PDB file of C-alpha atoms and ligand atoms in Angstrom:
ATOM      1  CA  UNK A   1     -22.897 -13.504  10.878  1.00  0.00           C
ATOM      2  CA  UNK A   2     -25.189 -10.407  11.938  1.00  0.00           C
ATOM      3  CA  UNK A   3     -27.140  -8.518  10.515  1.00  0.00           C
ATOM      4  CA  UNK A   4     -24.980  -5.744  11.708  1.00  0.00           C
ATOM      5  CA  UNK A   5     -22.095  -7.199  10.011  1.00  0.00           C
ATOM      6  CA  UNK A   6     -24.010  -7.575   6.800  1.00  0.00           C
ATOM      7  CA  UNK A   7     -25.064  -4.049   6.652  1.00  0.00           C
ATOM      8  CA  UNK A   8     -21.466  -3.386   7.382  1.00  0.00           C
ATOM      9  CA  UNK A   9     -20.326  -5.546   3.845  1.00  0.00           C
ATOM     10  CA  UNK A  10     -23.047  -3.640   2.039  1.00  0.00           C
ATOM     11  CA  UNK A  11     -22.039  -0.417   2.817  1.00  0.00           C
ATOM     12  CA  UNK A  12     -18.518  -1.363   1.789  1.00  0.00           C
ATOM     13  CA  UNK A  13     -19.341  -2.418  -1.392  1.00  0.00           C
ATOM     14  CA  UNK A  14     -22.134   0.305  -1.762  1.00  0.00           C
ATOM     15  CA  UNK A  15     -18.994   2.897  -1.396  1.00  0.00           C
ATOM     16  CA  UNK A  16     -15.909   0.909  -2.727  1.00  0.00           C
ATOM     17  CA  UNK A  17     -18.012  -0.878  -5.831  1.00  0.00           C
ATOM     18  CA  UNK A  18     -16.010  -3.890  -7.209  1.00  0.00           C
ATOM     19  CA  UNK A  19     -15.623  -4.401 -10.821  1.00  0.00           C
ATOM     20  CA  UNK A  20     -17.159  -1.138 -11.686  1.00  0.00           C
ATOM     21  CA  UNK A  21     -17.106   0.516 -14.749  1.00  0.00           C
ATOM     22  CA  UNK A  22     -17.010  -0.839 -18.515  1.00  0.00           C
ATOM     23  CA  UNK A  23     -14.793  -2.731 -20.829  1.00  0.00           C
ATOM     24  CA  UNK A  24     -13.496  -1.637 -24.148  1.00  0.00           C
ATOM     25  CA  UNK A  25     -14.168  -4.405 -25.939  1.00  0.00           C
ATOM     26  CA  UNK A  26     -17.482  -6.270 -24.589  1.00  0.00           C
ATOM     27  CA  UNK A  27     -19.031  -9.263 -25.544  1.00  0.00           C
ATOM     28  CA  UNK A  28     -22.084  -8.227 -24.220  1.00  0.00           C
ATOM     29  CA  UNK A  29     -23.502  -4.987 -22.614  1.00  0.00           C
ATOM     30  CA  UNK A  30     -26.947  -4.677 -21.628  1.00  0.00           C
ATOM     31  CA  UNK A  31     -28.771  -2.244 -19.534  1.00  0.00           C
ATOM     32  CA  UNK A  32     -32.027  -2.348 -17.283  1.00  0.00           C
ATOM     33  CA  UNK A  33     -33.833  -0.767 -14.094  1.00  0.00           C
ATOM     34  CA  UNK A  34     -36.616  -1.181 -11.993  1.00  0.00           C
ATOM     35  CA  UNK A  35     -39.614   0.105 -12.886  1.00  0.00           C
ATOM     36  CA  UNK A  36     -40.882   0.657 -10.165  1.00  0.00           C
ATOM     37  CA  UNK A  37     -38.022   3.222  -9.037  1.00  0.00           C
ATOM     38  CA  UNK A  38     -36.008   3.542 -12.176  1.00  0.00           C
ATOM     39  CA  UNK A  39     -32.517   2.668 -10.133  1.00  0.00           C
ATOM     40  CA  UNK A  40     -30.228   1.367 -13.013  1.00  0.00           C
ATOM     41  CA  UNK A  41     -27.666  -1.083 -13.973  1.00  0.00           C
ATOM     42  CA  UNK A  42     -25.983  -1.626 -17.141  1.00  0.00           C
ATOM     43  CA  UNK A  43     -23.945  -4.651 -17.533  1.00  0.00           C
ATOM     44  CA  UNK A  44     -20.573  -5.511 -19.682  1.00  0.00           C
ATOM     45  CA  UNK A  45     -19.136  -9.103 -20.061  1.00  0.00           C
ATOM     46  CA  UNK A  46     -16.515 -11.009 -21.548  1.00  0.00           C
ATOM     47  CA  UNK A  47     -16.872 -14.301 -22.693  1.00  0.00           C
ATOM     48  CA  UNK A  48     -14.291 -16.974 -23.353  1.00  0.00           C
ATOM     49  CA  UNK A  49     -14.279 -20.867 -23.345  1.00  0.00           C
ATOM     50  CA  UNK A  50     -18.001 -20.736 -22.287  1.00  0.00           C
ATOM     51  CA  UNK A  51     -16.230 -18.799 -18.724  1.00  0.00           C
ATOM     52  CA  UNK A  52     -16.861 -15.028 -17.810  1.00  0.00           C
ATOM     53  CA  UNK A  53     -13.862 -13.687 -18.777  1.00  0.00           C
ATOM     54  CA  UNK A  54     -14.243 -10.069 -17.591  1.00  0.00           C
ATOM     55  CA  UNK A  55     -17.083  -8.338 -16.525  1.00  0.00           C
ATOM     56  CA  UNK A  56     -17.808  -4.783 -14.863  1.00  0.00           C
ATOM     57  CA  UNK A  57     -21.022  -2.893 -14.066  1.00  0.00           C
ATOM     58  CA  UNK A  58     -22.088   0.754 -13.874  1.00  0.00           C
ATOM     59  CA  UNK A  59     -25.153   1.686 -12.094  1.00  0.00           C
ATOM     60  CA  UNK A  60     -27.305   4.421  -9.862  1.00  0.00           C
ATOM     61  CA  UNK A  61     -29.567   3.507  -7.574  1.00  0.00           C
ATOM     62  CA  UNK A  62     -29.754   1.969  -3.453  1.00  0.00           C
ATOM     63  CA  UNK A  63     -27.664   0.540  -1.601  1.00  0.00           C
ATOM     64  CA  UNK A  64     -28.749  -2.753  -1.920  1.00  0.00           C
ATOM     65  CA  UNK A  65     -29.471  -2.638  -5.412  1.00  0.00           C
ATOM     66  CA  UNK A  66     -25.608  -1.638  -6.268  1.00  0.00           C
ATOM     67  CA  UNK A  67     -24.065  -3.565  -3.248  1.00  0.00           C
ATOM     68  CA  UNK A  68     -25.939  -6.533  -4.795  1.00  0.00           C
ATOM     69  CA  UNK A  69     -24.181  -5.985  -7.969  1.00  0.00           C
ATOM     70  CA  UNK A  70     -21.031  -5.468  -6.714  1.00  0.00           C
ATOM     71  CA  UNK A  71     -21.007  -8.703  -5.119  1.00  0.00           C
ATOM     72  CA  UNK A  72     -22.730 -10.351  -7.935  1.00  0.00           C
ATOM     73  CA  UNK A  73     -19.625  -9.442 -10.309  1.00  0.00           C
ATOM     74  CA  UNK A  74     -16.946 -11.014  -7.570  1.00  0.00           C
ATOM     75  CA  UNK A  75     -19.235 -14.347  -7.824  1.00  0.00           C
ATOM     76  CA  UNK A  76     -19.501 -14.809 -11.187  1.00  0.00           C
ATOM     77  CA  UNK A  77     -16.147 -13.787 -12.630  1.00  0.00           C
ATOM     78  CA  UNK A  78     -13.949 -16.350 -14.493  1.00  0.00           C
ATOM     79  CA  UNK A  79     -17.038 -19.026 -13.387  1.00  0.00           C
ATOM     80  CA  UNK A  80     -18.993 -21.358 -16.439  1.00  0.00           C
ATOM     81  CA  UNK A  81     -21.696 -19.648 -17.838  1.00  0.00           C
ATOM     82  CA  UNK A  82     -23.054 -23.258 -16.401  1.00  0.00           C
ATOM     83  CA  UNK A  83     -23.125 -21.313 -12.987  1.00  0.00           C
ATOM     84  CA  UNK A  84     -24.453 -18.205 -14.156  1.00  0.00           C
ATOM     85  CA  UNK A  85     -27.698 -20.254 -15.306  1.00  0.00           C
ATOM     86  CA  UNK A  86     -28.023 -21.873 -11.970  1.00  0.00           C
ATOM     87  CA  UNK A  87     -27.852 -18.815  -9.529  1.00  0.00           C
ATOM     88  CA  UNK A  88     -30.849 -18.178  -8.333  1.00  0.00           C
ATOM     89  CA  UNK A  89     -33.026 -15.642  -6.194  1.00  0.00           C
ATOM     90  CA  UNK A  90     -31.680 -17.317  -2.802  1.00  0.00           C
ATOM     91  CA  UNK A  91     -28.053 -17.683  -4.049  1.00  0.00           C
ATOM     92  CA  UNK A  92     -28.182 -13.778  -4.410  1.00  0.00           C
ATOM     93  CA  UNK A  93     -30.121 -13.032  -0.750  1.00  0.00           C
ATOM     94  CA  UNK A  94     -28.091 -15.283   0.964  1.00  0.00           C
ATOM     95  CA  UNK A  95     -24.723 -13.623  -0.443  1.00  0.00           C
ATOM     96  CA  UNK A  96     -26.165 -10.503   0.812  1.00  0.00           C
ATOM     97  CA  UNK A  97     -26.748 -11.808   3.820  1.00  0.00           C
ATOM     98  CA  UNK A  98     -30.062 -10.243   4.780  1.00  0.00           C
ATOM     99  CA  UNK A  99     -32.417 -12.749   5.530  1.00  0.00           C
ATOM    100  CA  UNK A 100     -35.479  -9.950   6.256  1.00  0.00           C
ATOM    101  CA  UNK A 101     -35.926  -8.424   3.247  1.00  0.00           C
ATOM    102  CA  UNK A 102     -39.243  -7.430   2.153  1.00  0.00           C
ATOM    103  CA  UNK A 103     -40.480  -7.519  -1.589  1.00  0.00           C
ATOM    104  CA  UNK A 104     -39.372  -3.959  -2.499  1.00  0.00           C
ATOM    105  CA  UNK A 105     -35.855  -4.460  -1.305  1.00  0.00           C
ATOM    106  CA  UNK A 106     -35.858  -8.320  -2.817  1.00  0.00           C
ATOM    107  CA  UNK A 107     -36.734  -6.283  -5.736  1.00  0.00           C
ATOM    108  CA  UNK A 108     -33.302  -4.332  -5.275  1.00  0.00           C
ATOM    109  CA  UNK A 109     -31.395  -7.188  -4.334  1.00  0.00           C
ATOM    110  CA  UNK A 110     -31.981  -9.360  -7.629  1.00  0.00           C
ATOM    111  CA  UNK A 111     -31.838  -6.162  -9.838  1.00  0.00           C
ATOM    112  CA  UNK A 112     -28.164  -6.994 -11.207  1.00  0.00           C
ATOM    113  CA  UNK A 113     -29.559 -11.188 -11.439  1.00  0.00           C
ATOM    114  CA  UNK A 114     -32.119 -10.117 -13.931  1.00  0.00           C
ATOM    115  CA  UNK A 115     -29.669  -8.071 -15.757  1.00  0.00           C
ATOM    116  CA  UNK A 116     -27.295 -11.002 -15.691  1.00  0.00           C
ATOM    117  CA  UNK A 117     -29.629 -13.564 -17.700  1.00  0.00           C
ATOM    118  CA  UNK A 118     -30.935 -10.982 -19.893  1.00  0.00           C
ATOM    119  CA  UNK A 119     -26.970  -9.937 -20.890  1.00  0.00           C
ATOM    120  CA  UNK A 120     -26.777 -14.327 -21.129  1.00  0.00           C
ATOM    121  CA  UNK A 121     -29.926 -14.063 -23.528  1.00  0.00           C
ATOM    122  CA  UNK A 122     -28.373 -11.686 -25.392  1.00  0.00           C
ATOM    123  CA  UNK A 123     -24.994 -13.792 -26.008  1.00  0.00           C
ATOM    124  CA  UNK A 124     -26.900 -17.016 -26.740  1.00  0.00           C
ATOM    125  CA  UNK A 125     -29.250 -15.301 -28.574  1.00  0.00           C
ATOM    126  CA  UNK A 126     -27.692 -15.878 -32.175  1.00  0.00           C
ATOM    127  CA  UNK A 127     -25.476 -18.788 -30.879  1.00  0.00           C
ATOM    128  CA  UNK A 128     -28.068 -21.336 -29.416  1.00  0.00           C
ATOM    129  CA  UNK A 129     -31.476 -20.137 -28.956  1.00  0.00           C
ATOM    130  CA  UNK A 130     -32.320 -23.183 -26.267  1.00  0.00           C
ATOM    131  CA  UNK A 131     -29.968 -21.437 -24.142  1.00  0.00           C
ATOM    132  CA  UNK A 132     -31.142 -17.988 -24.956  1.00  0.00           C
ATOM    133  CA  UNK A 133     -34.633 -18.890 -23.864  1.00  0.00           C
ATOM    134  CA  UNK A 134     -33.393 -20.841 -20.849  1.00  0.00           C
ATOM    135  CA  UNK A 135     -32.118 -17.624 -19.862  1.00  0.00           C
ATOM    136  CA  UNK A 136     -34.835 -15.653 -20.699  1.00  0.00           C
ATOM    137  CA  UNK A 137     -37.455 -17.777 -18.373  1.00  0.00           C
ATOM    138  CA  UNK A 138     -34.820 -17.184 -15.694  1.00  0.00           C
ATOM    139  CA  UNK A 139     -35.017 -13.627 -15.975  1.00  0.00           C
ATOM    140  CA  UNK A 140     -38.294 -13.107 -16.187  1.00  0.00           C
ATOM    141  CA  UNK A 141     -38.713 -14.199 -13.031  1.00  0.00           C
ATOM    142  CA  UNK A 142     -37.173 -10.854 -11.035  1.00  0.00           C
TER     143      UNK A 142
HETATM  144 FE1  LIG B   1     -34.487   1.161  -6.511  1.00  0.00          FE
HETATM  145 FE2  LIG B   1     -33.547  -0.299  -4.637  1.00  0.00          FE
HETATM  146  S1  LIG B   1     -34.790   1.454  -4.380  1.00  0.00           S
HETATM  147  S2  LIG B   1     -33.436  -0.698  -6.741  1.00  0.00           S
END
């Protein structure tokens, strides 16, 4: 696909946000932004049977940044947690689709990623620690 195109399933989700909003009875809701322009995403899941059950986001920020999460929530829902610990930095760009990105707007991109494994740190934190810090390398990384 294009570029063009790309932009095109940004903007969509940029407008028409999927999974957006917050459940009543989370598992797990954490919040973050980037420092370095204080955009914001806060993240609630539902766990069951080691699967994301249910999850929504709420967020402010760029395009990208809530486009990214947007998509993010489609990907991961009712998938293992197994998944969740494998996606990584190029999973995310290349569901975005824009291969040109420079390290500001990668920044963007793997916003709702790092708030991901920290809300996974979070849910392993009292249940298995291993895990917890698994996560927690993961995330450090964006
Ligand atoms: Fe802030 Fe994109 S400009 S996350």
């Amino acid at each position: 696909m294009s570029d063009d195109i790309y932009r095109e399933i940004i903007l969509d989700h940029y407008r028409n946000p999927r999974n957006k909003g917050r459940l009543t009875d989370p598992d797990v809701t954490i919040h973050d932004s980037n420092p370095l322009c204080g955009d914001e995403i806060d993240m609630h899941l539902k766990v069951e049977e080691d699967k994301i059950k249910d999850i929504k986001f709420e967020g402010r920020g760029c395009a990208i940044s809530q486009a990214s999460a947007s998509m993010l929530t489609e990907m991961v829902l009712n998938k293992p947690l197994s998944m969740v610990k494998n996606l990584a930095k190029e999973d995310i760009l290349e569901n975005i689709g824009l291969t040109n990105l420079g390290p500001a707007r990668i920044k963007c991109a793997l916003l709702s990623l790092k708030v991901l494994k920290m809300s996974m740190v979070k849910y392993y934190t009292d249940k298995d620690p291993k895990s917890a810090g698994d996560f927690r390398d993961e995330a450090v990384k964006y």
